Amino acid sequence: DIQMTQSPSTLSASVGDRVTFTCRASQIISSWLAWYQQKPGKAPKLLISKASSLESGVPSRFSGSGSGTEFTLTISSLQPDDFATYYCQQYNSFPFTFGQGTKLEIK
Amino acid sequence: EVQLVESGGDLVQPGRSLRLSCGASGFTFDDYAMHWVRQAPGKGLEWVSGISWNSVGIGYADSVKGRFTISRDNAKNSLYLQMNSLRAEDTALYYCTKDFFKTLGGSYFDWWGQGTLVTVSS
């Protein structure tokens, strides 16, 4: 199975900050990576597919990059609504695996 | 708008069975693969099982292989998960999710239901 490792596990930041999350795959997955946002008590929401393709309706302050085994999700200027947990997921091969998540907290 | 509504979650004893259902609306159900993804309390996300649009392609996580069976009824716009020989470690919120694609093999999840809670405990 492909292991997905996210770092950091927790990130404290302030409104207006630029933040970057990292996701590493244990094998090459090309660009077959998705990012999700999950708020407490809610279902995850798809933000980005194919490593860098922003889903319709997702604010442009979110961006994704990377290929191969290393990927990043960047929020250019944090808004209050962005404090949540973020997961990466590889869809290069079965079984589809998620990272353990990065929790973004208010500093 | 896409809606996925799960049902069937319950408190069950270890070794017993449970069947989850997911009703879909707002899209052409038989144009897409569907999946179940679970989340144990306070934990991360785990893909459980997926099924292609025509039920030909089916996949399971190793943790549930041989115990869980996924199926769909395109006439009823419904997805199912038959869960047998349940274990304490199957305790989780089970999400029904829609695949971006029609077939399995490279799946990500563009719509999610709100989940149904399965608790396995004596």
PDB file of C-alpha atoms in Angstrom:
ATOM      1  CA  ASP A   1       0.000   0.000   0.000  1.00  0.00           C
ATOM      2  CA  ILE A   2       1.102   3.578  -0.608  1.00  0.00           C
ATOM      3  CA  GLN A   3       1.641   5.422   2.667  1.00  0.00           C
ATOM      4  CA  MET A   4       0.790   9.107   2.779  1.00  0.00           C
ATOM      5  CA  THR A   5       2.530  11.226   5.399  1.00  0.00           C
ATOM      6  CA  GLN A   6       1.419  14.755   6.175  1.00  0.00           C
ATOM      7  CA  SER A   7       3.377  17.375   8.047  1.00  0.00           C
ATOM      8  CA  PRO A   8       3.018  19.053  10.359  1.00  0.00           C
ATOM      9  CA  SER A   9       0.307  17.271  12.340  1.00  0.00           C
ATOM     10  CA  THR A  10      -0.818  20.585  13.779  1.00  0.00           C
ATOM     11  CA  LEU A  11      -0.175  24.100  12.565  1.00  0.00           C
ATOM     12  CA  SER A  12      -0.975  27.282  14.490  1.00  0.00           C
ATOM     13  CA  ALA A  13      -1.434  30.405  12.426  1.00  0.00           C
ATOM     14  CA  SER A  14      -3.203  33.742  12.355  1.00  0.00           C
ATOM     15  CA  VAL A  15      -5.727  35.291  10.003  1.00  0.00           C
ATOM     16  CA  GLY A  16      -3.849  36.747   7.058  1.00  0.00           C
ATOM     17  CA  ASP A  17      -0.908  34.345   7.318  1.00  0.00           C
ATOM     18  CA  ARG A  18       0.378  32.315   4.404  1.00  0.00           C
ATOM     19  CA  VAL A  19       0.533  28.624   5.322  1.00  0.00           C
ATOM     20  CA  THR A  20       1.834  25.539   3.586  1.00  0.00           C
ATOM     21  CA  PHE A  21       1.081  21.899   4.312  1.00  0.00           C
ATOM     22  CA  THR A  22       3.178  19.024   3.032  1.00  0.00           C
ATOM     23  CA  CYS A  23       2.115  15.563   1.932  1.00  0.00           C
ATOM     24  CA  ARG A  24       4.613  12.844   1.009  1.00  0.00           C
ATOM     25  CA  ALA A  25       3.880   9.558  -0.711  1.00  0.00           C
ATOM     26  CA  SER A  26       5.890   6.400  -0.080  1.00  0.00           C
ATOM     27  CA  GLN A  27       5.932   5.704  -3.833  1.00  0.00           C
ATOM     28  CA  ILE A  28       5.685   7.812  -6.958  1.00  0.00           C
ATOM     29  CA  ILE A  29       2.054   8.724  -7.616  1.00  0.00           C
ATOM     30  CA  SER A  30       2.563  11.141 -10.508  1.00  0.00           C
ATOM     31  CA  SER A  31      -0.014  13.901  -9.904  1.00  0.00           C
ATOM     32  CA  TRP A  32      -2.782  11.633  -8.669  1.00  0.00           C
ATOM     33  CA  LEU A  33      -3.364  13.494  -5.440  1.00  0.00           C
ATOM     34  CA  ALA A  34      -6.409  15.169  -3.920  1.00  0.00           C
ATOM     35  CA  TRP A  35      -6.766  17.536  -0.958  1.00  0.00           C
ATOM     36  CA  TYR A  36      -9.792  17.719   1.326  1.00  0.00           C
ATOM     37  CA  GLN A  37     -10.873  20.097   4.059  1.00  0.00           C
ATOM     38  CA  GLN A  38     -12.840  18.838   7.052  1.00  0.00           C
ATOM     39  CA  LYS A  39     -14.447  21.001   9.707  1.00  0.00           C
ATOM     40  CA  PRO A  40     -15.550  19.563  13.065  1.00  0.00           C
ATOM     41  CA  GLY A  41     -18.744  17.539  12.776  1.00  0.00           C
ATOM     42  CA  LYS A  42     -18.842  17.894   9.004  1.00  0.00           C
ATOM     43  CA  ALA A  43     -18.023  15.703   6.036  1.00  0.00           C
ATOM     44  CA  PRO A  44     -14.802  16.323   4.146  1.00  0.00           C
ATOM     45  CA  LYS A  45     -14.938  18.684   1.184  1.00  0.00           C
ATOM     46  CA  LEU A  46     -12.854  18.256  -1.960  1.00  0.00           C
ATOM     47  CA  LEU A  47     -10.571  21.228  -2.560  1.00  0.00           C
ATOM     48  CA  ILE A  48      -8.032  20.130  -5.156  1.00  0.00           C
ATOM     49  CA  SER A  49      -7.592  17.197  -7.526  1.00  0.00           C
ATOM     50  CA  LYS A  50      -4.713  16.111  -9.722  1.00  0.00           C
ATOM     51  CA  ALA A  51      -2.364  17.852  -7.301  1.00  0.00           C
ATOM     52  CA  SER A  52      -3.125  21.376  -8.477  1.00  0.00           C
ATOM     53  CA  SER A  53      -6.602  21.609 -10.025  1.00  0.00           C
ATOM     54  CA  LEU A  54      -8.831  23.767  -7.889  1.00  0.00           C
ATOM     55  CA  GLU A  55     -12.401  22.551  -7.590  1.00  0.00           C
ATOM     56  CA  SER A  56     -15.219  24.835  -8.664  1.00  0.00           C
ATOM     57  CA  GLY A  57     -16.236  27.203  -5.897  1.00  0.00           C
ATOM     58  CA  VAL A  58     -13.024  26.823  -3.889  1.00  0.00           C
ATOM     59  CA  PRO A  59     -11.439  30.220  -3.161  1.00  0.00           C
ATOM     60  CA  SER A  60      -8.372  31.097  -5.189  1.00  0.00           C
ATOM     61  CA  ARG A  61      -6.312  31.581  -2.028  1.00  0.00           C
ATOM     62  CA  PHE A  62      -5.985  27.781  -2.016  1.00  0.00           C
ATOM     63  CA  SER A  63      -3.393  26.259  -4.326  1.00  0.00           C
ATOM     64  CA  GLY A  64      -1.717  22.892  -4.709  1.00  0.00           C
ATOM     65  CA  SER A  65       1.557  21.832  -6.240  1.00  0.00           C
ATOM     66  CA  GLY A  66       3.907  18.906  -6.579  1.00  0.00           C
ATOM     67  CA  SER A  67       4.296  15.630  -8.391  1.00  0.00           C
ATOM     68  CA  GLY A  68       5.984  12.326  -7.836  1.00  0.00           C
ATOM     69  CA  THR A  69       6.181  11.891  -4.093  1.00  0.00           C
ATOM     70  CA  GLU A  70       6.073  15.398  -2.615  1.00  0.00           C
ATOM     71  CA  PHE A  71       3.098  17.718  -2.615  1.00  0.00           C
ATOM     72  CA  THR A  72       2.047  20.958  -0.965  1.00  0.00           C
ATOM     73  CA  LEU A  73      -1.196  22.755  -0.219  1.00  0.00           C
ATOM     74  CA  THR A  74      -0.866  26.488   0.298  1.00  0.00           C
ATOM     75  CA  ILE A  75      -3.348  28.994   1.640  1.00  0.00           C
ATOM     76  CA  SER A  76      -2.110  32.427   0.619  1.00  0.00           C
ATOM     77  CA  SER A  77      -3.959  34.515   3.199  1.00  0.00           C
ATOM     78  CA  LEU A  78      -5.774  32.661   5.964  1.00  0.00           C
ATOM     79  CA  GLN A  79      -9.404  33.485   6.561  1.00  0.00           C
ATOM     80  CA  PRO A  80     -11.402  32.561   9.682  1.00  0.00           C
ATOM     81  CA  ASP A  81     -13.305  29.938   7.698  1.00  0.00           C
ATOM     82  CA  ASP A  82     -10.081  28.081   6.839  1.00  0.00           C
ATOM     83  CA  PHE A  83      -9.379  26.704  10.297  1.00  0.00           C
ATOM     84  CA  ALA A  84     -10.018  23.006   9.828  1.00  0.00           C
ATOM     85  CA  THR A  85      -8.230  19.708   9.262  1.00  0.00           C
ATOM     86  CA  TYR A  86      -6.729  19.030   5.844  1.00  0.00           C
ATOM     87  CA  TYR A  87      -6.186  15.593   4.326  1.00  0.00           C
ATOM     88  CA  CYS A  88      -4.326  14.466   1.241  1.00  0.00           C
ATOM     89  CA  GLN A  89      -5.342  11.310  -0.639  1.00  0.00           C
ATOM     90  CA  GLN A  90      -3.552   9.384  -3.348  1.00  0.00           C
ATOM     91  CA  TYR A  91      -5.523   7.828  -6.160  1.00  0.00           C
ATOM     92  CA  ASN A  92      -2.648   6.358  -8.137  1.00  0.00           C
ATOM     93  CA  SER A  93      -3.465   2.809  -7.052  1.00  0.00           C
ATOM     94  CA  PHE A  94      -5.551   0.591  -4.787  1.00  0.00           C
ATOM     95  CA  PRO A  95      -6.120   0.907  -1.949  1.00  0.00           C
ATOM     96  CA  PHE A  96      -6.749   4.641  -2.072  1.00  0.00           C
ATOM     97  CA  THR A  97      -5.014   6.036   0.986  1.00  0.00           C
ATOM     98  CA  PHE A  98      -5.218   9.230   2.986  1.00  0.00           C
ATOM     99  CA  GLY A  99      -2.660  11.090   5.011  1.00  0.00           C
ATOM    100  CA  GLN A 100      -3.260  11.356   8.739  1.00  0.00           C
ATOM    101  CA  GLY A 101      -4.302  15.001   8.426  1.00  0.00           C
ATOM    102  CA  THR A 102      -2.960  18.414   9.383  1.00  0.00           C
ATOM    103  CA  LYS A 103      -5.040  20.375  11.875  1.00  0.00           C
ATOM    104  CA  LEU A 104      -4.895  24.121  11.278  1.00  0.00           C
ATOM    105  CA  GLU A 105      -5.499  26.019  14.503  1.00  0.00           C
ATOM    106  CA  ILE A 106      -5.897  29.658  15.327  1.00  0.00           C
ATOM    107  CA  LYS A 107      -2.828  31.114  17.000  1.00  0.00           C
TER     108      LYS A 107
ATOM    109  CA  GLU B   1     -27.524  19.667  -6.107  1.00  0.00           C
ATOM    110  CA  VAL B   2     -25.876  16.357  -5.291  1.00  0.00           C
ATOM    111  CA  GLN B   3     -27.227  14.720  -2.154  1.00  0.00           C
ATOM    112  CA  LEU B   4     -25.994  11.533  -0.518  1.00  0.00           C
ATOM    113  CA  VAL B   5     -27.949  10.306   2.486  1.00  0.00           C
ATOM    114  CA  GLU B   6     -26.638   7.379   4.493  1.00  0.00           C
ATOM    115  CA  SER B   7     -28.676   5.215   6.825  1.00  0.00           C
ATOM    116  CA  GLY B   8     -28.435   1.954   8.711  1.00  0.00           C
ATOM    117  CA  GLY B   9     -25.811   2.784  11.298  1.00  0.00           C
ATOM    118  CA  ASP B  10     -26.413   1.328  14.755  1.00  0.00           C
ATOM    119  CA  LEU B  11     -24.880  -0.126  17.902  1.00  0.00           C
ATOM    120  CA  VAL B  12     -24.144  -3.809  17.325  1.00  0.00           C
ATOM    121  CA  GLN B  13     -22.309  -6.536  19.161  1.00  0.00           C
ATOM    122  CA  PRO B  14     -19.033  -7.937  17.869  1.00  0.00           C
ATOM    123  CA  GLY B  15     -19.554 -10.704  15.347  1.00  0.00           C
ATOM    124  CA  ARG B  16     -22.941  -9.411  14.227  1.00  0.00           C
ATOM    125  CA  SER B  17     -23.954  -7.945  10.861  1.00  0.00           C
ATOM    126  CA  LEU B  18     -25.236  -4.618   9.643  1.00  0.00           C
ATOM    127  CA  ARG B  19     -26.278  -3.216   6.276  1.00  0.00           C
ATOM    128  CA  LEU B  20     -25.666   0.406   5.382  1.00  0.00           C
ATOM    129  CA  SER B  21     -27.565   2.195   2.640  1.00  0.00           C
ATOM    130  CA  CYS B  22     -26.942   5.407   0.749  1.00  0.00           C
ATOM    131  CA  GLY B  23     -29.590   7.182  -1.296  1.00  0.00           C
ATOM    132  CA  ALA B  24     -28.299   9.442  -4.047  1.00  0.00           C
ATOM    133  CA  SER B  25     -29.920  12.328  -5.874  1.00  0.00           C
ATOM    134  CA  GLY B  26     -28.973  15.362  -7.929  1.00  0.00           C
ATOM    135  CA  PHE B  27     -26.823  13.511 -10.460  1.00  0.00           C
ATOM    136  CA  THR B  28     -27.035  10.578 -12.860  1.00  0.00           C
ATOM    137  CA  PHE B  29     -26.217   7.806 -10.410  1.00  0.00           C
ATOM    138  CA  ASP B  30     -25.248   5.151 -12.951  1.00  0.00           C
ATOM    139  CA  ASP B  31     -22.683   7.456 -14.540  1.00  0.00           C
ATOM    140  CA  TYR B  32     -20.330   7.265 -11.571  1.00  0.00           C
ATOM    141  CA  ALA B  33     -18.449   4.895  -9.342  1.00  0.00           C
ATOM    142  CA  MET B  34     -19.318   5.085  -5.640  1.00  0.00           C
ATOM    143  CA  HIS B  35     -17.415   4.408  -2.432  1.00  0.00           C
ATOM    144  CA  TRP B  36     -17.588   4.030   1.306  1.00  0.00           C
ATOM    145  CA  VAL B  37     -15.008   5.889   3.397  1.00  0.00           C
ATOM    146  CA  ARG B  38     -14.932   5.649   7.187  1.00  0.00           C
ATOM    147  CA  GLN B  39     -13.596   7.705  10.046  1.00  0.00           C
ATOM    148  CA  ALA B  40     -13.070   6.233  13.502  1.00  0.00           C
ATOM    149  CA  PRO B  41     -13.839   8.636  16.374  1.00  0.00           C
ATOM    150  CA  GLY B  42     -11.140  11.306  16.543  1.00  0.00           C
ATOM    151  CA  LYS B  43      -9.143   9.656  13.751  1.00  0.00           C
ATOM    152  CA  GLY B  44      -8.408  10.138  10.076  1.00  0.00           C
ATOM    153  CA  LEU B  45     -10.071   8.911   6.917  1.00  0.00           C
ATOM    154  CA  GLU B  46      -9.921   5.355   5.616  1.00  0.00           C
ATOM    155  CA  TRP B  47     -11.186   4.188   2.245  1.00  0.00           C
ATOM    156  CA  VAL B  48     -13.269   1.044   2.775  1.00  0.00           C
ATOM    157  CA  SER B  49     -14.687  -0.053  -0.558  1.00  0.00           C
ATOM    158  CA  GLY B  50     -15.612   1.131  -4.027  1.00  0.00           C
ATOM    159  CA  ILE B  51     -17.799  -0.042  -6.908  1.00  0.00           C
ATOM    160  CA  SER B  52     -17.827   0.968 -10.549  1.00  0.00           C
ATOM    161  CA  TRP B  53     -20.877   2.318 -12.322  1.00  0.00           C
ATOM    162  CA  ASN B  54     -21.907  -1.106 -13.606  1.00  0.00           C
ATOM    163  CA  SER B  55     -20.775  -3.140 -10.554  1.00  0.00           C
ATOM    164  CA  VAL B  56     -18.099  -4.896 -12.625  1.00  0.00           C
ATOM    165  CA  GLY B  57     -15.227  -3.233 -10.788  1.00  0.00           C
ATOM    166  CA  ILE B  58     -15.185  -3.682  -7.018  1.00  0.00           C
ATOM    167  CA  GLY B  59     -12.432  -3.063  -4.492  1.00  0.00           C
ATOM    168  CA  TYR B  60     -11.967  -3.426  -0.741  1.00  0.00           C
ATOM    169  CA  ALA B  61      -9.480  -2.350   1.857  1.00  0.00           C
ATOM    170  CA  ASP B  62      -7.567  -5.298   3.294  1.00  0.00           C
ATOM    171  CA  SER B  63      -9.063  -4.514   6.705  1.00  0.00           C
ATOM    172  CA  VAL B  64     -12.567  -5.420   5.505  1.00  0.00           C
ATOM    173  CA  LYS B  65     -11.918  -7.883   2.664  1.00  0.00           C
ATOM    174  CA  GLY B  66     -13.922 -11.068   3.123  1.00  0.00           C
ATOM    175  CA  ARG B  67     -16.250  -9.463   5.684  1.00  0.00           C
ATOM    176  CA  PHE B  68     -17.827  -6.519   3.849  1.00  0.00           C
ATOM    177  CA  THR B  69     -19.688  -6.546   0.534  1.00  0.00           C
ATOM    178  CA  ILE B  70     -20.454  -3.451  -1.500  1.00  0.00           C
ATOM    179  CA  SER B  71     -23.314  -3.336  -3.982  1.00  0.00           C
ATOM    180  CA  ARG B  72     -25.487  -0.858  -5.813  1.00  0.00           C
ATOM    181  CA  ASP B  73     -28.921  -0.690  -7.369  1.00  0.00           C
ATOM    182  CA  ASN B  74     -28.869   1.831 -10.201  1.00  0.00           C
ATOM    183  CA  ALA B  75     -32.654   1.627 -10.619  1.00  0.00           C
ATOM    184  CA  LYS B  76     -33.044   2.812  -7.039  1.00  0.00           C
ATOM    185  CA  ASN B  77     -30.100   5.250  -7.052  1.00  0.00           C
ATOM    186  CA  SER B  78     -28.763   3.428  -4.024  1.00  0.00           C
ATOM    187  CA  LEU B  79     -25.453   2.168  -2.687  1.00  0.00           C
ATOM    188  CA  TYR B  80     -25.106  -0.492  -0.008  1.00  0.00           C
ATOM    189  CA  LEU B  81     -22.521  -1.953   2.326  1.00  0.00           C
ATOM    190  CA  GLN B  82     -23.174  -5.330   3.905  1.00  0.00           C
ATOM    191  CA  MET B  83     -20.964  -5.630   6.965  1.00  0.00           C
ATOM    192  CA  ASN B  84     -20.505  -9.083   8.501  1.00  0.00           C
ATOM    193  CA  SER B  85     -18.383 -10.346  11.387  1.00  0.00           C
ATOM    194  CA  LEU B  86     -18.130  -6.853  12.790  1.00  0.00           C
ATOM    195  CA  ARG B  87     -15.234  -5.995  15.090  1.00  0.00           C
ATOM    196  CA  ALA B  88     -14.644  -3.233  17.595  1.00  0.00           C
ATOM    197  CA  GLU B  89     -12.163  -1.656  15.172  1.00  0.00           C
ATOM    198  CA  ASP B  90     -14.966  -1.209  12.613  1.00  0.00           C
ATOM    199  CA  THR B  91     -16.494   1.442  14.885  1.00  0.00           C
ATOM    200  CA  ALA B  92     -16.610   4.588  12.780  1.00  0.00           C
ATOM    201  CA  LEU B  93     -18.656   7.133  10.915  1.00  0.00           C
ATOM    202  CA  TYR B  94     -19.249   5.673   7.462  1.00  0.00           C
ATOM    203  CA  TYR B  95     -19.443   8.133   4.589  1.00  0.00           C
ATOM    204  CA  CYS B  96     -20.994   7.427   1.215  1.00  0.00           C
ATOM    205  CA  THR B  97     -18.962   9.217  -1.441  1.00  0.00           C
ATOM    206  CA  LYS B  98     -19.301   9.867  -5.140  1.00  0.00           C
ATOM    207  CA  ASP B  99     -16.353   9.221  -7.432  1.00  0.00           C
ATOM    208  CA  PHE B 100     -15.339  11.778 -10.021  1.00  0.00           C
ATOM    209  CA  PHE B 101     -15.037   8.908 -12.512  1.00  0.00           C
ATOM    210  CA  LYS B 102     -17.192   6.092 -13.832  1.00  0.00           C
ATOM    211  CA  THR B 103     -14.746   3.265 -13.193  1.00  0.00           C
ATOM    212  CA  LEU B 104     -12.397   2.310 -10.365  1.00  0.00           C
ATOM    213  CA  GLY B 105      -8.651   2.553 -10.725  1.00  0.00           C
ATOM    214  CA  GLY B 106      -8.060   6.211  -9.996  1.00  0.00           C
ATOM    215  CA  SER B 107     -10.690   7.464  -7.662  1.00  0.00           C
ATOM    216  CA  TYR B 108     -11.170  10.600  -5.707  1.00  0.00           C
ATOM    217  CA  PHE B 109     -14.304  11.749  -3.962  1.00  0.00           C
ATOM    218  CA  ASP B 110     -16.060  14.891  -5.092  1.00  0.00           C
ATOM    219  CA  TRP B 111     -19.221  14.608  -2.994  1.00  0.00           C
ATOM    220  CA  TRP B 112     -19.736  13.191   0.499  1.00  0.00           C
ATOM    221  CA  GLY B 113     -22.772  12.356   2.581  1.00  0.00           C
ATOM    222  CA  GLN B 114     -22.998  13.318   6.240  1.00  0.00           C
ATOM    223  CA  GLY B 115     -22.231   9.804   7.413  1.00  0.00           C
ATOM    224  CA  THR B 116     -23.901   7.094   9.466  1.00  0.00           C
ATOM    225  CA  LEU B 117     -22.400   5.918  12.749  1.00  0.00           C
ATOM    226  CA  VAL B 118     -21.564   2.282  13.331  1.00  0.00           C
ATOM    227  CA  THR B 119     -20.616   1.311  16.872  1.00  0.00           C
ATOM    228  CA  VAL B 120     -19.415  -2.219  17.549  1.00  0.00           C
ATOM    229  CA  SER B 121     -19.451  -2.996  21.225  1.00  0.00           C
ATOM    230  CA  SER B 122     -20.712  -5.609  23.644  1.00  0.00           C
TER     231      SER B 122
END
